[in-house]
Tab-separated table of C-alpha atoms in Angstrom:
chain	number	residue	atom	x	y	z
A	34	MET	CA	-104.319	-80.484	-41.221
A	35	ILE	CA	-107.654	-81.695	-42.604
A	36	PRO	CA	-108.656	-84.988	-40.951
A	37	LYS	CA	-108.712	-88.028	-43.210
A	38	ILE	CA	-112.262	-89.040	-44.114
A	39	LEU	CA	-113.315	-92.460	-45.374
A	40	VAL	CA	-116.725	-93.382	-46.770
A	41	VAL	CA	-117.443	-97.105	-46.432
A	42	ILE	CA	-119.872	-98.488	-49.031
A	43	PRO	CA	-120.934	-102.155	-48.723
A	44	THR	CA	-122.002	-103.720	-52.008
A	45	TYR	CA	-123.727	-106.837	-53.257
A	46	ASN	CA	-124.959	-106.750	-56.854
A	47	GLU	CA	-124.792	-102.955	-57.161
A	48	ARG	CA	-123.091	-102.799	-60.574
A	49	LEU	CA	-125.774	-100.489	-61.977
A	50	ALA	CA	-126.118	-98.131	-59.022
A	51	LEU	CA	-122.519	-97.836	-57.792
A	52	PRO	CA	-121.111	-95.751	-60.688
A	53	VAL	CA	-123.899	-93.193	-60.264
A	54	THR	CA	-123.410	-93.107	-56.495
A	55	LEU	CA	-119.655	-92.591	-56.695
A	56	ALA	CA	-119.953	-89.901	-59.361
A	57	GLY	CA	-122.320	-87.932	-57.141
A	58	LEU	CA	-120.209	-88.515	-54.047
A	59	PHE	CA	-117.017	-87.190	-55.629
A	60	GLU	CA	-118.895	-84.277	-57.179
A	61	HIS	CA	-119.984	-83.038	-53.750
A	62	GLN	CA	-117.077	-84.310	-51.617
A	63	PRO	CA	-114.030	-84.648	-53.895
A	64	ALA	CA	-111.552	-84.860	-50.994
A	65	VAL	CA	-112.953	-87.992	-49.313
A	66	ASP	CA	-111.643	-91.512	-49.803
A	67	VAL	CA	-113.975	-94.429	-50.459
A	68	LEU	CA	-113.775	-98.072	-49.432
A	69	ILE	CA	-116.043	-100.419	-51.366
A	70	VAL	CA	-116.647	-103.613	-49.374
A	71	ASP	CA	-117.907	-106.151	-51.894
A	72	ASP	CA	-119.326	-109.492	-50.793
A	73	GLY	CA	-118.458	-111.433	-53.938
A	74	SER	CA	-121.158	-109.864	-56.095
A	75	PRO	CA	-121.950	-112.190	-59.013
A	76	ASP	CA	-122.948	-109.215	-61.190
A	77	GLY	CA	-119.349	-107.944	-61.417
A	78	THR	CA	-119.587	-105.064	-58.922
A	79	GLY	CA	-116.233	-105.957	-57.367
A	80	GLU	CA	-114.446	-106.225	-60.693
A	81	TRP	CA	-115.791	-102.850	-61.818
A	82	ALA	CA	-114.686	-101.312	-58.525
A	83	ASP	CA	-111.183	-102.758	-59.014
A	84	GLU	CA	-110.948	-101.108	-62.429
A	85	LEU	CA	-111.954	-97.740	-60.966
A	86	ALA	CA	-109.521	-98.116	-58.061
A	87	ALA	CA	-106.684	-98.706	-60.517
A	88	SER	CA	-107.227	-95.231	-61.981
A	89	ASP	CA	-108.474	-93.260	-58.954
A	90	PRO	CA	-106.366	-93.301	-55.760
A	91	ARG	CA	-109.373	-92.196	-53.713
A	92	VAL	CA	-111.088	-95.538	-54.369
A	93	ASN	CA	-110.210	-98.696	-52.455
A	94	VAL	CA	-111.792	-102.137	-52.622
A	95	LEU	CA	-112.076	-104.819	-49.964
A	96	HIS	CA	-113.240	-108.176	-51.292
A	97	ARG	CA	-115.039	-110.676	-49.097
A	98	SER	CA	-115.672	-114.193	-50.282
A	99	GLU	CA	-119.363	-114.442	-49.426
A	100	LYS	CA	-122.460	-112.453	-48.555
A	101	SER	CA	-122.601	-112.362	-44.744
A	102	GLY	CA	-124.694	-109.300	-44.031
A	103	LEU	CA	-124.485	-105.545	-43.861
A	104	GLY	CA	-123.164	-105.526	-40.311
A	105	MET	CA	-120.141	-107.714	-40.960
A	106	ALA	CA	-119.324	-105.726	-44.104
A	107	TYR	CA	-119.224	-102.525	-42.071
A	108	ILE	CA	-117.166	-104.139	-39.296
A	109	ALA	CA	-114.599	-105.186	-41.906
A	110	GLY	CA	-114.618	-101.652	-43.311
A	111	PHE	CA	-114.180	-100.096	-39.883
A	112	ALA	CA	-111.186	-102.317	-39.141
A	113	TRP	CA	-109.623	-101.361	-42.483
A	114	ALA	CA	-110.142	-97.662	-41.717
A	115	LEU	CA	-108.664	-97.839	-38.218
A	116	GLU	CA	-105.539	-99.517	-39.561
A	117	ARG	CA	-105.027	-96.549	-41.898
A	118	ASP	CA	-105.477	-93.612	-39.512
A	119	TYR	CA	-108.781	-92.234	-40.809
A	120	GLU	CA	-110.283	-89.771	-38.337
A	121	ILE	CA	-113.883	-89.803	-39.605
A	122	ILE	CA	-115.478	-92.974	-40.973
A	123	CYS	CA	-118.820	-92.719	-42.742
A	124	GLU	CA	-121.490	-95.248	-43.686
A	125	PHE	CA	-123.103	-94.768	-47.072
A	126	ASP	CA	-125.464	-96.881	-49.206
A	127	ALA	CA	-124.495	-97.811	-52.747
A	128	ASP	CA	-128.040	-97.743	-54.086
A	129	GLY	CA	-128.631	-93.988	-54.320
A	130	SER	CA	-130.928	-93.743	-51.304
A	131	HIS	CA	-128.409	-91.487	-49.531
A	132	ARG	CA	-127.902	-88.201	-51.346
A	133	PRO	CA	-124.224	-87.220	-51.718
A	134	LEU	CA	-125.119	-83.556	-51.212
A	135	ASP	CA	-126.300	-84.411	-47.677
A	136	LEU	CA	-122.934	-85.845	-46.646
A	137	GLY	CA	-121.617	-82.370	-45.887
A	138	GLN	CA	-124.306	-81.965	-43.219
A	139	LEU	CA	-122.950	-85.005	-41.410
A	140	LEU	CA	-119.305	-84.089	-41.828
A	141	ALA	CA	-119.616	-80.507	-40.538
A	142	PRO	CA	-120.429	-81.341	-36.882
A	143	ALA	CA	-118.056	-84.323	-36.930
A	144	LEU	CA	-115.179	-82.163	-38.169
A	145	ALA	CA	-116.035	-79.484	-35.600
A	146	ASP	CA	-115.969	-82.177	-32.884
A	147	GLU	CA	-119.525	-81.308	-31.887
A	148	ALA	CA	-120.531	-84.980	-31.873
A	149	ASP	CA	-118.892	-88.400	-31.867
A	150	LEU	CA	-121.591	-90.004	-34.001
A	151	VAL	CA	-123.630	-87.988	-36.490
A	152	ILE	CA	-126.727	-89.699	-37.881
A	153	GLY	CA	-128.462	-88.606	-41.061
A	154	SER	CA	-132.027	-88.809	-39.804
A	155	ARG	CA	-135.298	-89.159	-41.655
A	156	TRP	CA	-137.351	-88.590	-38.525
A	157	VAL	CA	-136.139	-85.270	-37.147
A	158	ARG	CA	-137.502	-81.882	-38.226
A	159	GLY	CA	-136.387	-81.225	-41.793
A	160	GLY	CA	-135.855	-84.900	-42.615
A	161	ALA	CA	-137.860	-86.454	-45.443
A	162	ILE	CA	-138.459	-89.600	-47.473
A	163	VAL	CA	-139.073	-89.600	-51.215
A	164	ASP	CA	-141.017	-92.234	-53.167
A	165	TRP	CA	-141.447	-94.824	-50.413
A	166	PRO	CA	-144.554	-97.013	-50.475
A	167	ARG	CA	-146.777	-96.513	-47.442
A	168	SER	CA	-145.930	-100.000	-46.131
A	169	ARG	CA	-142.202	-99.211	-46.040
A	170	PHE	CA	-142.862	-95.825	-44.449
A	171	LEU	CA	-144.923	-97.400	-41.669
A	172	LEU	CA	-142.354	-100.159	-41.169
A	173	SER	CA	-139.500	-97.711	-40.664
A	174	ARG	CA	-141.462	-95.326	-38.473
A	175	GLY	CA	-142.873	-98.154	-36.402
A	176	ALA	CA	-139.462	-99.780	-36.019
A	177	ASN	CA	-137.926	-96.595	-34.636
A	178	LEU	CA	-140.807	-96.031	-32.228
A	179	TYR	CA	-140.382	-99.626	-31.061
A	180	VAL	CA	-136.637	-99.179	-30.567
A	181	ASP	CA	-137.157	-95.991	-28.580
A	182	ALA	CA	-139.814	-97.591	-26.360
A	183	ALA	CA	-137.780	-100.751	-25.775
A	184	MET	CA	-134.314	-99.256	-25.337
A	185	GLY	CA	-134.805	-95.569	-24.515
A	186	LEU	CA	-131.821	-94.388	-26.540
A	187	GLY	CA	-133.215	-90.924	-27.191
A	188	VAL	CA	-132.486	-91.297	-30.918
A	189	ARG	CA	-135.312	-90.797	-33.406
A	190	ASP	CA	-133.724	-92.721	-36.298
A	191	ALA	CA	-131.708	-95.532	-34.728
A	192	THR	CA	-132.075	-97.685	-37.860
A	193	ALA	CA	-130.509	-95.070	-40.153
A	194	GLY	CA	-127.562	-96.228	-42.243
A	195	PHE	CA	-126.222	-92.784	-43.198
A	196	ARG	CA	-123.658	-91.989	-40.488
A	197	ALA	CA	-120.333	-90.387	-39.609
A	198	TYR	CA	-118.296	-91.811	-36.722
A	199	ARG	CA	-115.301	-90.156	-35.183
A	200	ARG	CA	-112.414	-92.558	-34.864
A	201	ARG	CA	-112.512	-92.574	-31.059
A	202	VAL	CA	-115.920	-94.276	-31.059
A	203	LEU	CA	-114.880	-97.238	-33.179
A	204	GLU	CA	-111.644	-97.589	-31.216
A	205	ALA	CA	-113.511	-97.697	-27.907
A	206	LEU	CA	-116.261	-100.153	-28.866
A	207	ASP	CA	-115.701	-103.911	-28.869
A	208	LEU	CA	-116.478	-104.437	-32.533
A	209	SER	CA	-115.620	-108.132	-32.265
A	210	GLY	CA	-118.715	-108.527	-30.092
A	211	VAL	CA	-121.072	-107.122	-32.738
A	212	GLN	CA	-122.893	-110.030	-34.366
A	213	SER	CA	-125.931	-108.231	-35.756
A	214	GLN	CA	-126.786	-108.656	-39.407
A	215	GLY	CA	-128.944	-106.536	-41.678
A	216	TYR	CA	-130.326	-103.238	-40.456
A	217	CYS	CA	-130.317	-104.467	-36.858
A	218	PHE	CA	-126.615	-103.618	-36.969
A	219	GLN	CA	-127.427	-99.910	-36.961
A	220	ILE	CA	-129.526	-100.244	-33.804
A	221	ASP	CA	-126.795	-102.307	-32.153
A	222	MET	CA	-124.130	-99.711	-32.927
A	223	THR	CA	-126.369	-96.857	-31.768
A	224	GLY	CA	-126.971	-98.570	-28.439
A	225	ARG	CA	-123.297	-99.320	-27.905
A	226	THR	CA	-122.346	-95.741	-28.748
A	227	VAL	CA	-124.919	-94.237	-26.368
A	228	ASP	CA	-124.062	-96.665	-23.556
A	229	ALA	CA	-120.363	-95.813	-23.906
A	230	GLY	CA	-121.193	-92.164	-23.206
A	231	PHE	CA	-120.416	-90.735	-26.638
A	232	ARG	CA	-122.253	-87.739	-28.061
A	233	VAL	CA	-124.861	-88.544	-30.720
A	234	LEU	CA	-126.287	-85.870	-33.001
A	235	GLU	CA	-129.041	-86.303	-35.601
A	236	VAL	CA	-129.151	-84.049	-38.654
A	237	PRO	CA	-131.991	-84.042	-41.191
A	238	ILE	CA	-131.473	-85.706	-44.556
A	239	VAL	CA	-133.662	-86.595	-47.519
A	240	PHE	CA	-133.890	-90.340	-48.088
A	241	VAL	CA	-134.672	-91.364	-51.670
A	242	GLU	CA	-136.073	-94.740	-52.682
A	243	ARG	CA	-133.611	-96.596	-54.887
A	244	GLU	CA	-134.177	-96.546	-58.647
A	245	LEU	CA	-131.562	-99.142	-59.664
A	246	GLY	CA	-131.084	-102.700	-58.377
A	247	GLU	CA	-133.115	-104.539	-55.757
A	248	SER	CA	-133.725	-103.847	-52.077
A	249	LYS	CA	-132.004	-106.154	-49.552
A	250	MET	CA	-134.876	-105.845	-47.033
A	251	SER	CA	-136.368	-109.229	-46.084
A	252	SER	CA	-138.571	-110.850	-43.460
A	253	SER	CA	-135.522	-112.416	-41.785
A	254	ILE	CA	-133.948	-108.962	-41.331
A	255	ILE	CA	-137.158	-107.640	-39.763
A	256	SER	CA	-137.448	-110.688	-37.500
A	257	GLU	CA	-133.845	-110.373	-36.346
A	258	ALA	CA	-134.324	-106.728	-35.449
A	259	PHE	CA	-137.570	-107.340	-33.526
A	260	THR	CA	-136.099	-110.198	-31.469
A	261	LYS	CA	-132.760	-108.597	-30.694
A	262	VAL	CA	-134.211	-105.211	-29.791
A	263	ALA	CA	-136.481	-106.920	-27.257
A	264	GLY	CA	-133.476	-108.593	-25.651
A	265	TRP	CA	-131.352	-105.435	-25.678
A	266	GLY	CA	-134.230	-103.436	-24.246
A	267	LEU	CA	-134.770	-105.836	-21.350
A	268	ALA	CA	-131.055	-105.867	-20.565
A	269	ARG	CA	-130.754	-102.083	-20.777
A	270	ARG	CA	-133.854	-101.417	-18.688
A	271	GLY	CA	-132.578	-103.960	-16.160
A	272	ARG	CA	-129.290	-102.085	-15.826
A	273	GLN	CA	-131.145	-98.815	-15.419
A	274	LEU	CA	-133.362	-100.286	-12.710
A	275	LYS	CA	-130.368	-101.766	-10.906
A	276	GLY	CA	-128.604	-98.404	-10.982
A	277	LEU	CA	-131.708	-96.607	-9.698
A	278	LEU	CA	-132.132	-99.037	-6.805
A	279	GLY	CA	-128.437	-98.703	-5.978
A	280	ARG	CA	-128.702	-94.918	-5.782
A	281	ARG	CA	-131.763	-95.130	-3.561
A	282	ARG	CA	-129.985	-97.461	-1.144
A	283	ALA	CA	-127.001	-95.112	-1.075
């Protein structure tokens, strides 16, 4: 039997971009199901998604009453997926920055059970970014270098939001303890996955700057990531040092 695959797409004011994204997604991966997690978009994104869901059984909609961040939207989507026996749960942006044709590259190793978390990476050989301003390019590259130096995860694109998790990962992690908002959520989940001993694989993807709608990046998201990564890094390095000293004493 082919494992059930769910693509979770958080939305907030993505009425213009979402139809284009879903059309491309179903063109390249017609067998997947989609869960749209809408945070009460005032532009009618949720209502449009409801209309599509009424005519397409592959489309599901989860409404949340307020905008409470990317991380909490994904946590809600993960819980929904686990209740319905999906084997592979993917993260995907609504804004067109993730190319639907690249999803197959993430699904292949996940379906073959070659990895527990597959990350669509911009920063491995073959990965690329299209139409980003230099400031955004430097921010992303610098953020990932900072994460690697602070936490030592061995992942080149820990902030990436294009992912495929095998069910066992999300079942094993304490998702109720994840409080990260914004793009810091991706770093948090990467760290938890690595620390739990799961296999992480990065595959190259092409990241495209959005053409429709507005970016959700803000100074508060950047500040949250910088502060939390510092704390996680200190805690992780402390555990590593404690383990090293313990082995030396033994």
